[in-house]
Structure formats: structure tokens, C-alpha cells
PDB file of C-alpha atoms in Angstrom:
ATOM      1  CA  UNK A   1     112.907  86.460  82.393  1.00 43.00           C
ATOM      2  CA  UNK A   2     114.641  83.705  85.039  1.00 44.00           C
ATOM      3  CA  UNK A   3     116.974  81.000  84.619  1.00 43.00           C
ATOM      4  CA  UNK A   4     116.640  77.606  83.291  1.00 47.00           C
ATOM      5  CA  UNK A   5     114.961  75.243  86.378  1.00 53.00           C
ATOM      6  CA  UNK A   6     116.070  72.028  84.796  1.00 49.00           C
ATOM      7  CA  UNK A   7     119.829  73.241  85.685  1.00 66.00           C
ATOM      8  CA  UNK A   8     118.987  74.186  89.611  1.00 76.00           C
ATOM      9  CA  UNK A   9     121.120  70.871  91.648  1.00 80.00           C
ATOM     10  CA  UNK A  10     118.065  68.136  92.372  1.00 78.00           C
ATOM     11  CA  UNK A  11     119.164  68.345  95.866  1.00 84.00           C
ATOM     12  CA  UNK A  12     117.587  71.238  97.740  1.00 90.00           C
ATOM     13  CA  UNK A  13     116.461  70.128 101.021  1.00 94.00           C
ATOM     14  CA  UNK A  14     113.522  73.131 100.595  1.00 97.00           C
ATOM     15  CA  UNK A  15     111.529  75.493  98.864  1.00 97.00           C
ATOM     16  CA  UNK A  16     110.691  79.210  99.267  1.00 98.00           C
ATOM     17  CA  UNK A  17     109.134  82.047  97.699  1.00 98.00           C
ATOM     18  CA  UNK A  18     108.624  85.317  98.808  1.00 98.00           C
ATOM     19  CA  UNK A  19     106.745  87.816  97.314  1.00 97.00           C
ATOM     20  CA  UNK A  20     107.797  91.153  96.380  1.00 98.00           C
ATOM     21  CA  UNK A  21     106.164  94.594  97.299  1.00 97.00           C
ATOM     22  CA  UNK A  22     105.582  94.745 100.625  1.00 98.00           C
ATOM     23  CA  UNK A  23     106.761  90.998 101.054  1.00 98.00           C
ATOM     24  CA  UNK A  24     109.909  92.197 100.461  1.00 98.00           C
ATOM     25  CA  UNK A  25     110.428  95.883  99.393  1.00 98.00           C
ATOM     26  CA  UNK A  26     108.780  98.042 102.353  1.00 98.00           C
ATOM     27  CA  UNK A  27     106.472 100.013 100.309  1.00 97.00           C
ATOM     28  CA  UNK A  28     104.308  99.133  96.683  1.00 94.00           C
ATOM     29  CA  UNK A  29     106.874  99.694  93.611  1.00 95.00           C
ATOM     30  CA  UNK A  30     104.134  99.651  91.296  1.00 91.00           C
ATOM     31  CA  UNK A  31     102.928 103.388  93.513  1.00 92.00           C
ATOM     32  CA  UNK A  32     106.042 105.500  94.785  1.00 95.00           C
ATOM     33  CA  UNK A  33     106.687 105.387  89.807  1.00 93.00           C
ATOM     34  CA  UNK A  34     103.937 108.647  90.449  1.00 93.00           C
ATOM     35  CA  UNK A  35     106.841 109.970  91.650  1.00 93.00           C
ATOM     36  CA  UNK A  36     107.861 110.328  88.756  1.00 93.00           C
ATOM     37  CA  UNK A  37     104.824 112.278  87.587  1.00 93.00           C
ATOM     38  CA  UNK A  38     104.218 115.741  87.068  1.00 92.00           C
ATOM     39  CA  UNK A  39     103.872 116.993  90.700  1.00 93.00           C
ATOM     40  CA  UNK A  40     104.441 113.413  91.645  1.00 94.00           C
ATOM     41  CA  UNK A  41     100.976 112.593  91.302  1.00 92.00           C
ATOM     42  CA  UNK A  42      98.274 111.174  88.865  1.00 95.00           C
ATOM     43  CA  UNK A  43      95.384 113.111  86.798  1.00 95.00           C
ATOM     44  CA  UNK A  44      92.529 112.072  88.677  1.00 95.00           C
ATOM     45  CA  UNK A  45      91.182 111.208  84.787  1.00 97.00           C
ATOM     46  CA  UNK A  46      93.799 107.971  84.734  1.00 96.00           C
ATOM     47  CA  UNK A  47      92.767 107.765  87.895  1.00 94.00           C
ATOM     48  CA  UNK A  48      89.528 106.978  87.105  1.00 95.00           C
ATOM     49  CA  UNK A  49      89.562 104.145  84.948  1.00 95.00           C
ATOM     50  CA  UNK A  50      91.387 101.804  87.263  1.00 92.00           C
ATOM     51  CA  UNK A  51      88.539  98.224  87.516  1.00 89.00           C
ATOM     52  CA  UNK A  52      88.468  96.246  89.933  1.00 84.00           C
ATOM     53  CA  UNK A  53      91.108  92.267  89.061  1.00 74.00           C
ATOM     54  CA  UNK A  54      92.262  95.067  86.120  1.00 84.00           C
ATOM     55  CA  UNK A  55      95.301  96.268  87.600  1.00 85.00           C
ATOM     56  CA  UNK A  56      97.685  95.306  85.111  1.00 82.00           C
ATOM     57  CA  UNK A  57      96.394  96.951  83.024  1.00 88.00           C
ATOM     58  CA  UNK A  58      96.034 100.209  85.176  1.00 92.00           C
ATOM     59  CA  UNK A  59      99.223 100.226  85.193  1.00 90.00           C
ATOM     60  CA  UNK A  60      99.771  99.814  81.548  1.00 90.00           C
ATOM     61  CA  UNK A  61      98.150 103.105  81.330  1.00 94.00           C
ATOM     62  CA  UNK A  62      99.843 104.573  83.531  1.00 94.00           C
ATOM     63  CA  UNK A  63     103.203 103.939  82.266  1.00 94.00           C
ATOM     64  CA  UNK A  64     101.840 105.239  78.780  1.00 94.00           C
ATOM     65  CA  UNK A  65     101.247 107.734  80.982  1.00 95.00           C
ATOM     66  CA  UNK A  66     104.781 108.107  82.461  1.00 96.00           C
ATOM     67  CA  UNK A  67     106.225 107.705  78.750  1.00 95.00           C
ATOM     68  CA  UNK A  68     104.143 111.088  77.817  1.00 94.00           C
ATOM     69  CA  UNK A  69     104.981 113.193  80.593  1.00 95.00           C
ATOM     70  CA  UNK A  70     108.907 111.928  79.164  1.00 95.00           C
ATOM     71  CA  UNK A  71     109.823 109.766  82.259  1.00 94.00           C
ATOM     72  CA  UNK A  72     112.735 107.691  81.123  1.00 95.00           C
ATOM     73  CA  UNK A  73     113.979 104.652  81.769  1.00 95.00           C
ATOM     74  CA  UNK A  74     116.807 106.047  84.420  1.00 96.00           C
ATOM     75  CA  UNK A  75     114.294 107.816  85.959  1.00 96.00           C
ATOM     76  CA  UNK A  76     112.460 104.921  86.625  1.00 96.00           C
ATOM     77  CA  UNK A  77     115.066 103.091  87.512  1.00 96.00           C
ATOM     78  CA  UNK A  78     116.811 105.274  90.063  1.00 97.00           C
ATOM     79  CA  UNK A  79     112.530 105.407  92.058  1.00 96.00           C
ATOM     80  CA  UNK A  80     112.964 102.094  91.972  1.00 97.00           C
ATOM     81  CA  UNK A  81     116.668 101.745  93.479  1.00 97.00           C
ATOM     82  CA  UNK A  82     115.999 104.061  96.755  1.00 97.00           C
ATOM     83  CA  UNK A  83     112.705 101.922  97.818  1.00 98.00           C
ATOM     84  CA  UNK A  84     113.480 100.328 101.466  1.00 98.00           C
ATOM     85  CA  UNK A  85     114.113  96.906 102.229  1.00 98.00           C
ATOM     86  CA  UNK A  86     111.356  95.916 104.779  1.00 98.00           C
ATOM     87  CA  UNK A  87     112.829  95.098 107.509  1.00 98.00           C
ATOM     88  CA  UNK A  88     115.571  92.167 108.788  1.00 98.00           C
ATOM     89  CA  UNK A  89     114.986  90.824 104.623  1.00 98.00           C
ATOM     90  CA  UNK A  90     118.233  92.073 103.193  1.00 98.00           C
ATOM     91  CA  UNK A  91     119.177  89.664 106.467  1.00 98.00           C
ATOM     92  CA  UNK A  92     116.934  87.187 105.745  1.00 98.00           C
ATOM     93  CA  UNK A  93     119.215  86.683 102.629  1.00 98.00           C
ATOM     94  CA  UNK A  94     122.656  86.681 103.781  1.00 98.00           C
ATOM     95  CA  UNK A  95     121.237  83.819 105.900  1.00 98.00           C
ATOM     96  CA  UNK A  96     119.448  82.222 102.863  1.00 97.00           C
ATOM     97  CA  UNK A  97     122.657  83.003 100.751  1.00 96.00           C
ATOM     98  CA  UNK A  98     125.258  81.649 104.026  1.00 95.00           C
ATOM     99  CA  UNK A  99     123.455  78.351 104.291  1.00 95.00           C
ATOM    100  CA  UNK A 100     125.068  74.967 102.646  1.00 92.00           C
ATOM    101  CA  UNK A 101     124.095  74.636  99.118  1.00 89.00           C
ATOM    102  CA  UNK A 102     122.290  71.821  98.991  1.00 91.00           C
ATOM    103  CA  UNK A 103     119.551  73.724 101.639  1.00 95.00           C
ATOM    104  CA  UNK A 104     116.954  76.760  99.135  1.00 96.00           C
ATOM    105  CA  UNK A 105     115.622  77.127  95.911  1.00 96.00           C
ATOM    106  CA  UNK A 106     114.773  80.947  96.701  1.00 97.00           C
ATOM    107  CA  UNK A 107     111.576  81.721  93.618  1.00 97.00           C
ATOM    108  CA  UNK A 108     110.033  85.187  93.458  1.00 98.00           C
ATOM    109  CA  UNK A 109     106.185  85.733  92.509  1.00 97.00           C
ATOM    110  CA  UNK A 110     105.278  88.719  92.900  1.00 95.00           C
ATOM    111  CA  UNK A 111     102.135  91.285  90.562  1.00 91.00           C
ATOM    112  CA  UNK A 112     105.554  93.636  89.875  1.00 91.00           C
ATOM    113  CA  UNK A 113     106.364  93.627  87.133  1.00 94.00           C
ATOM    114  CA  UNK A 114     110.225  91.986  85.401  1.00 96.00           C
ATOM    115  CA  UNK A 115     111.399  95.546  85.261  1.00 96.00           C
ATOM    116  CA  UNK A 116     111.013  96.759  88.576  1.00 96.00           C
ATOM    117  CA  UNK A 117     112.423  93.428  90.751  1.00 97.00           C
ATOM    118  CA  UNK A 118     115.251  93.230  88.735  1.00 97.00           C
ATOM    119  CA  UNK A 119     116.697  96.475  88.921  1.00 97.00           C
ATOM    120  CA  UNK A 120     115.630  96.883  92.986  1.00 98.00           C
ATOM    121  CA  UNK A 121     117.570  92.810  93.306  1.00 98.00           C
ATOM    122  CA  UNK A 122     120.356  94.034  91.184  1.00 97.00           C
ATOM    123  CA  UNK A 123     120.872  97.440  93.403  1.00 97.00           C
ATOM    124  CA  UNK A 124     120.997  95.399  96.884  1.00 97.00           C
ATOM    125  CA  UNK A 125     123.421  92.901  95.528  1.00 97.00           C
ATOM    126  CA  UNK A 126     120.617  90.056  95.937  1.00 97.00           C
ATOM    127  CA  UNK A 127     119.937  88.403  92.597  1.00 97.00           C
ATOM    128  CA  UNK A 128     121.670  85.578  92.098  1.00 96.00           C
ATOM    129  CA  UNK A 129     119.698  84.262  94.991  1.00 96.00           C
ATOM    130  CA  UNK A 130     116.839  83.414  92.905  1.00 97.00           C
ATOM    131  CA  UNK A 131     116.645  80.673  91.218  1.00 95.00           C
ATOM    132  CA  UNK A 132     113.540  81.905  89.476  1.00 95.00           C
ATOM    133  CA  UNK A 133     111.386  84.822  89.307  1.00 96.00           C
ATOM    134  CA  UNK A 134     107.864  85.244  88.105  1.00 96.00           C
ATOM    135  CA  UNK A 135     106.182  88.318  87.376  1.00 95.00           C
ATOM    136  CA  UNK A 136     104.084  90.557  84.916  1.00 92.00           C
ATOM    137  CA  UNK A 137     106.531  91.062  81.169  1.00 93.00           C
ATOM    138  CA  UNK A 138     107.640  93.942  80.806  1.00 94.00           C
ATOM    139  CA  UNK A 139     110.034  95.574  78.269  1.00 93.00           C
ATOM    140  CA  UNK A 140     111.567  99.105  76.668  1.00 94.00           C
ATOM    141  CA  UNK A 141     109.725 100.042  73.468  1.00 93.00           C
ATOM    142  CA  UNK A 142     112.091 101.875  70.812  1.00 90.00           C
ATOM    143  CA  UNK A 143     109.335 104.840  72.176  1.00 87.00           C
ATOM    144  CA  UNK A 144     111.697 104.492  75.619  1.00 87.00           C
ATOM    145  CA  UNK A 145     107.928 103.788  77.476  1.00 89.00           C
ATOM    146  CA  UNK A 146     108.168 101.041  79.275  1.00 93.00           C
ATOM    147  CA  UNK A 147     104.899  98.198  78.180  1.00 90.00           C
ATOM    148  CA  UNK A 148     103.909  96.150  80.580  1.00 85.00           C
ATOM    149  CA  UNK A 149     102.100  92.478  79.524  1.00 86.00           C
ATOM    150  CA  UNK A 150     100.288  90.333  81.613  1.00 68.00           C
ATOM    151  CA  UNK A 151     101.964  87.181  82.633  1.00 72.00           C
ATOM    152  CA  UNK A 152      99.328  84.861  81.688  1.00 66.00           C
ATOM    153  CA  UNK A 153      95.278  83.939  82.220  1.00 67.00           C
ATOM    154  CA  UNK A 154      93.327  82.093  84.682  1.00 64.00           C
ATOM    155  CA  UNK A 155      90.450  80.441  85.879  1.00 75.00           C
ATOM    156  CA  UNK A 156      90.927  80.942  89.319  1.00 73.00           C
ATOM    157  CA  UNK A 157      87.446  83.876  91.123  1.00 78.00           C
ATOM    158  CA  UNK A 158      90.528  85.178  93.823  1.00 75.00           C
ATOM    159  CA  UNK A 159      93.513  86.724  91.712  1.00 68.00           C
ATOM    160  CA  UNK A 160      93.504  89.883  89.377  1.00 74.00           C
ATOM    161  CA  UNK A 161      93.040  88.713  85.671  1.00 79.00           C
ATOM    162  CA  UNK A 162      96.810  89.089  85.213  1.00 73.00           C
ATOM    163  CA  UNK A 163      98.435  86.832  88.164  1.00 89.00           C
ATOM    164  CA  UNK A 164      97.568  83.364  89.975  1.00 94.00           C
ATOM    165  CA  UNK A 165      99.532  82.748  91.693  1.00 94.00           C
ATOM    166  CA  UNK A 166      98.703  79.235  92.923  1.00 94.00           C
ATOM    167  CA  UNK A 167      98.533  78.850  89.645  1.00 93.00           C
ATOM    168  CA  UNK A 168     102.432  79.637  89.382  1.00 95.00           C
ATOM    169  CA  UNK A 169     103.301  77.730  92.501  1.00 96.00           C
ATOM    170  CA  UNK A 170     101.466  74.290  91.415  1.00 94.00           C
ATOM    171  CA  UNK A 171     102.386  74.440  88.292  1.00 94.00           C
ATOM    172  CA  UNK A 172     106.143  74.694  89.799  1.00 95.00           C
ATOM    173  CA  UNK A 173     106.011  72.820  92.747  1.00 96.00           C
ATOM    174  CA  UNK A 174     105.261  69.682  90.482  1.00 95.00           C
ATOM    175  CA  UNK A 175     107.433  70.290  87.656  1.00 94.00           C
ATOM    176  CA  UNK A 176     110.234  70.594  89.862  1.00 94.00           C
ATOM    177  CA  UNK A 177     109.120  67.583  91.459  1.00 94.00           C
ATOM    178  CA  UNK A 178     108.693  65.528  88.350  1.00 94.00           C
ATOM    179  CA  UNK A 179     113.012  67.187  87.390  1.00 92.00           C
ATOM    180  CA  UNK A 180     114.319  66.130  91.192  1.00 90.00           C
ATOM    181  CA  UNK A 181     112.270  62.573  91.259  1.00 92.00           C
ATOM    182  CA  UNK A 182     111.183  64.117  94.538  1.00 92.00           C
ATOM    183  CA  UNK A 183     109.250  66.579  96.703  1.00 94.00           C
ATOM    184  CA  UNK A 184     110.956  69.170  98.717  1.00 96.00           C
ATOM    185  CA  UNK A 185     111.546  68.331 102.700  1.00 96.00           C
ATOM    186  CA  UNK A 186     109.298  71.644 103.553  1.00 97.00           C
ATOM    187  CA  UNK A 187     108.557  74.435 100.823  1.00 98.00           C
ATOM    188  CA  UNK A 188     107.884  77.713 102.322  1.00 98.00           C
ATOM    189  CA  UNK A 189     105.693  81.114 101.385  1.00 98.00           C
ATOM    190  CA  UNK A 190     106.719  84.631 102.577  1.00 98.00           C
ATOM    191  CA  UNK A 191     104.257  87.251 101.382  1.00 98.00           C
ATOM    192  CA  UNK A 192     102.045  90.016 102.023  1.00 98.00           C
ATOM    193  CA  UNK A 193      98.821  90.397 100.271  1.00 95.00           C
ATOM    194  CA  UNK A 194      95.923  88.609  99.800  1.00 93.00           C
ATOM    195  CA  UNK A 195      96.524  87.209  96.245  1.00 93.00           C
ATOM    196  CA  UNK A 196      99.760  85.228  98.826  1.00 97.00           C
ATOM    197  CA  UNK A 197      96.955  84.091 101.085  1.00 96.00           C
ATOM    198  CA  UNK A 198      95.791  81.895  97.675  1.00 95.00           C
ATOM    199  CA  UNK A 199      99.249  80.000  96.862  1.00 96.00           C
ATOM    200  CA  UNK A 200      99.444  79.777 100.422  1.00 96.00           C
ATOM    201  CA  UNK A 201      96.148  78.179 100.722  1.00 95.00           C
ATOM    202  CA  UNK A 202      98.020  74.911  98.348  1.00 95.00           C
ATOM    203  CA  UNK A 203     100.317  74.601 101.154  1.00 97.00           C
ATOM    204  CA  UNK A 204     100.593  71.101 103.083  1.00 96.00           C
ATOM    205  CA  UNK A 205     100.155  70.527 106.112  1.00 97.00           C
ATOM    206  CA  UNK A 206     104.331  70.129 107.300  1.00 96.00           C
ATOM    207  CA  UNK A 207     104.838  73.747 105.017  1.00 98.00           C
ATOM    208  CA  UNK A 208     105.436  76.911 106.507  1.00 98.00           C
ATOM    209  CA  UNK A 209     103.483  80.121 105.351  1.00 98.00           C
ATOM    210  CA  UNK A 210     105.039  83.553 106.886  1.00 98.00           C
ATOM    211  CA  UNK A 211     102.740  86.120 106.857  1.00 98.00           C
ATOM    212  CA  UNK A 212     103.424  89.811 107.677  1.00 98.00           C
ATOM    213  CA  UNK A 213     102.056  89.906 111.033  1.00 98.00           C
ATOM    214  CA  UNK A 214      98.355  92.207 110.319  1.00 95.00           C
ATOM    215  CA  UNK A 215      98.279  92.649 106.519  1.00 98.00           C
ATOM    216  CA  UNK A 216      95.731  90.944 104.668  1.00 97.00           C
ATOM    217  CA  UNK A 217      98.163  87.442 103.946  1.00 97.00           C
ATOM    218  CA  UNK A 218      97.913  86.860 107.945  1.00 98.00           C
ATOM    219  CA  UNK A 219      93.892  88.764 107.978  1.00 97.00           C
ATOM    220  CA  UNK A 220      92.442  86.129 105.599  1.00 97.00           C
ATOM    221  CA  UNK A 221      94.746  83.008 107.074  1.00 97.00           C
ATOM    222  CA  UNK A 222      93.760  83.882 110.433  1.00 97.00           C
ATOM    223  CA  UNK A 223      89.401  83.979 108.996  1.00 96.00           C
ATOM    224  CA  UNK A 224      89.585  80.881 107.389  1.00 95.00           C
ATOM    225  CA  UNK A 225      91.440  78.631 111.150  1.00 92.00           C
ATOM    226  CA  UNK A 226      87.725  80.745 112.108  1.00 92.00           C
ATOM    227  CA  UNK A 227      85.670  79.904 109.473  1.00 95.00           C
ATOM    228  CA  UNK A 228      86.463  77.637 107.921  1.00 91.00           C
ATOM    229  CA  UNK A 229      89.344  74.672 110.169  1.00 90.00           C
ATOM    230  CA  UNK A 230      91.423  72.925 109.034  1.00 90.00           C
ATOM    231  CA  UNK A 231      91.087  74.449 105.225  1.00 89.00           C
ATOM    232  CA  UNK A 232      94.121  76.454 105.924  1.00 94.00           C
ATOM    233  CA  UNK A 233      97.242  73.672 105.788  1.00 95.00           C
ATOM    234  CA  UNK A 234     100.449  75.473 106.201  1.00 96.00           C
ATOM    235  CA  UNK A 235     101.661  75.631 109.350  1.00 97.00           C
ATOM    236  CA  UNK A 236     101.497  80.347 110.032  1.00 97.00           C
ATOM    237  CA  UNK A 237     104.530  81.912 111.721  1.00 98.00           C
ATOM    238  CA  UNK A 238     103.598  85.571 110.961  1.00 98.00           C
ATOM    239  CA  UNK A 239     106.599  88.301 110.620  1.00 98.00           C
ATOM    240  CA  UNK A 240     107.425  91.835 111.383  1.00 98.00           C
ATOM    241  CA  UNK A 241     110.724  91.341 110.676  1.00 98.00           C
ATOM    242  CA  UNK A 242     113.112  89.179 108.475  1.00 98.00           C
ATOM    243  CA  UNK A 243     114.647  88.671 111.643  1.00 98.00           C
ATOM    244  CA  UNK A 244     111.355  86.449 112.162  1.00 98.00           C
ATOM    245  CA  UNK A 245     111.412  83.634 109.204  1.00 98.00           C
ATOM    246  CA  UNK A 246     115.535  83.285 110.317  1.00 98.00           C
ATOM    247  CA  UNK A 247     114.102  81.883 113.931  1.00 98.00           C
ATOM    248  CA  UNK A 248     112.278  79.331 112.439  1.00 97.00           C
ATOM    249  CA  UNK A 249     114.618  78.417 109.679  1.00 98.00           C
ATOM    250  CA  UNK A 250     117.023  77.856 111.863  1.00 96.00           C
ATOM    251  CA  UNK A 251     115.008  75.433 113.728  1.00 96.00           C
ATOM    252  CA  UNK A 252     113.544  73.277 110.550  1.00 94.00           C
ATOM    253  CA  UNK A 253     117.067  72.914 109.095  1.00 92.00           C
ATOM    254  CA  UNK A 254     118.315  71.209 112.246  1.00 89.00           C
ATOM    255  CA  UNK A 255     116.015  69.381 112.050  1.00 82.00           C
TER     256      UNK A 255
END
């Protein structure tokens, strides 16, 4: 699923997490696969099976339906590869790539799946930038159907049943801090959705949350500051383009 963290240089100064849908890419990959369905829409009976908090199970049914309609691995890959990057995101990746080797450890945390994420990253030529990828496992079975599984189970009431990104972020930071024998200077989180708010809650006052401006993550941070001052500890820097993230990172790496 991703490279072993033990092989990552222990000298990285900063750790930066990225969401995928509507953060790295400017669409939701799960929504885009509907383009492969007959008439580019799903039947009502299938859409009616969705239950709040159980989106992963719903997508398992969607992918099974698409396979029954003759949609192939090649069809799905083609759709993923055509999704546009969010504004300035490829410029941000280029910035991270050209920094000194000891600057950034880059991790992706997504509620999409391994096939969608890997297909897009490889097509964009940025797969090697990511030291680790945490997402729902998805593999093609012998019948050519993309079989999706939940990433894990957890106790968080805020997040969908199959993934709490805060659990992922906390576990990863704790494990890497132990492996490195020291903490990171700062941790950054770039996201957009409600499920990106939860991991950003675990950031400290020296860390930076980059919510996409006016998206759910940004609104939840704003509401939390108003309702419970001090609950959300990280510095908040909203972004419209990846260039906004670069501007803040440039200042911080120079400190």
C-alpha cells in the first residue's frame, strides 16, 4: 500500500498530510466513477441504499454494479486520470519536491481507495513525493470487479465507520516520533472536508491546518473557534490555491 516508514530518513524537519478528494484533485473521485455508468447516472434503487456513516459499504455496491454493466479496470483508470488537480496543487508538489531532502515528509490520508489514488498520482507524475499513503484498500478480483474494503474500524463518533483520519494521524505521528527519537518541528494538514477537521483537532499550537476556504473543514474550524475557544489549537491558514500553502510554508521553513 505504501513504502515502509522505517525506510524514511529520520532527519525530516516537517511532516505534511494531504487529503485527496477536493484537496489534491478538484473533484470527488467516487462521484466521478458515475461517468462510467450507463447514461452516466446510477439507478435510484442503488442510490437509495446509502446510509449515513456507511459510505464505504455504499461504494462497494456501486463498484459491483459498474462491473455488472461491463465497466473495466481500464475504464475506471481513464476516468481517474482525467480528474483535474485543484488550483495550484501541482505547483505546491513541485515546491515540496525541490526542497532540501531533510525538509518534508509527505503523507496522504484519504477516504477514497488505493486504486483511485494511485492511478491519479502516477498519471500526474507525483507518486514518488508521498512517503506513505493511507486509504481504503481496493483490488480487482478475477472477474474484473474492483473490490473495496474498509481501512479500519474505530470508536470516533464524528467519522464514517471505515476511517477516522485522526486515529491514522495520531498513530502515525506517535510511531514516527518513536522511530526518529524526536518530534517534528511542525506538522501541517491540507484538507477540505468534515473528515479532515477531525485529524486537524489533534494538531498543536505550533502546527498549521490548511483548510480549503469555505469548504466544510474551514467552516467547522470557524464554528469551533466561536463555540469553544481554545479547543482547536493549530494555526489556521485557509487556501484557495496551492500557492497559498506555498506562501506560508516558505516563511516557516526559513525560520
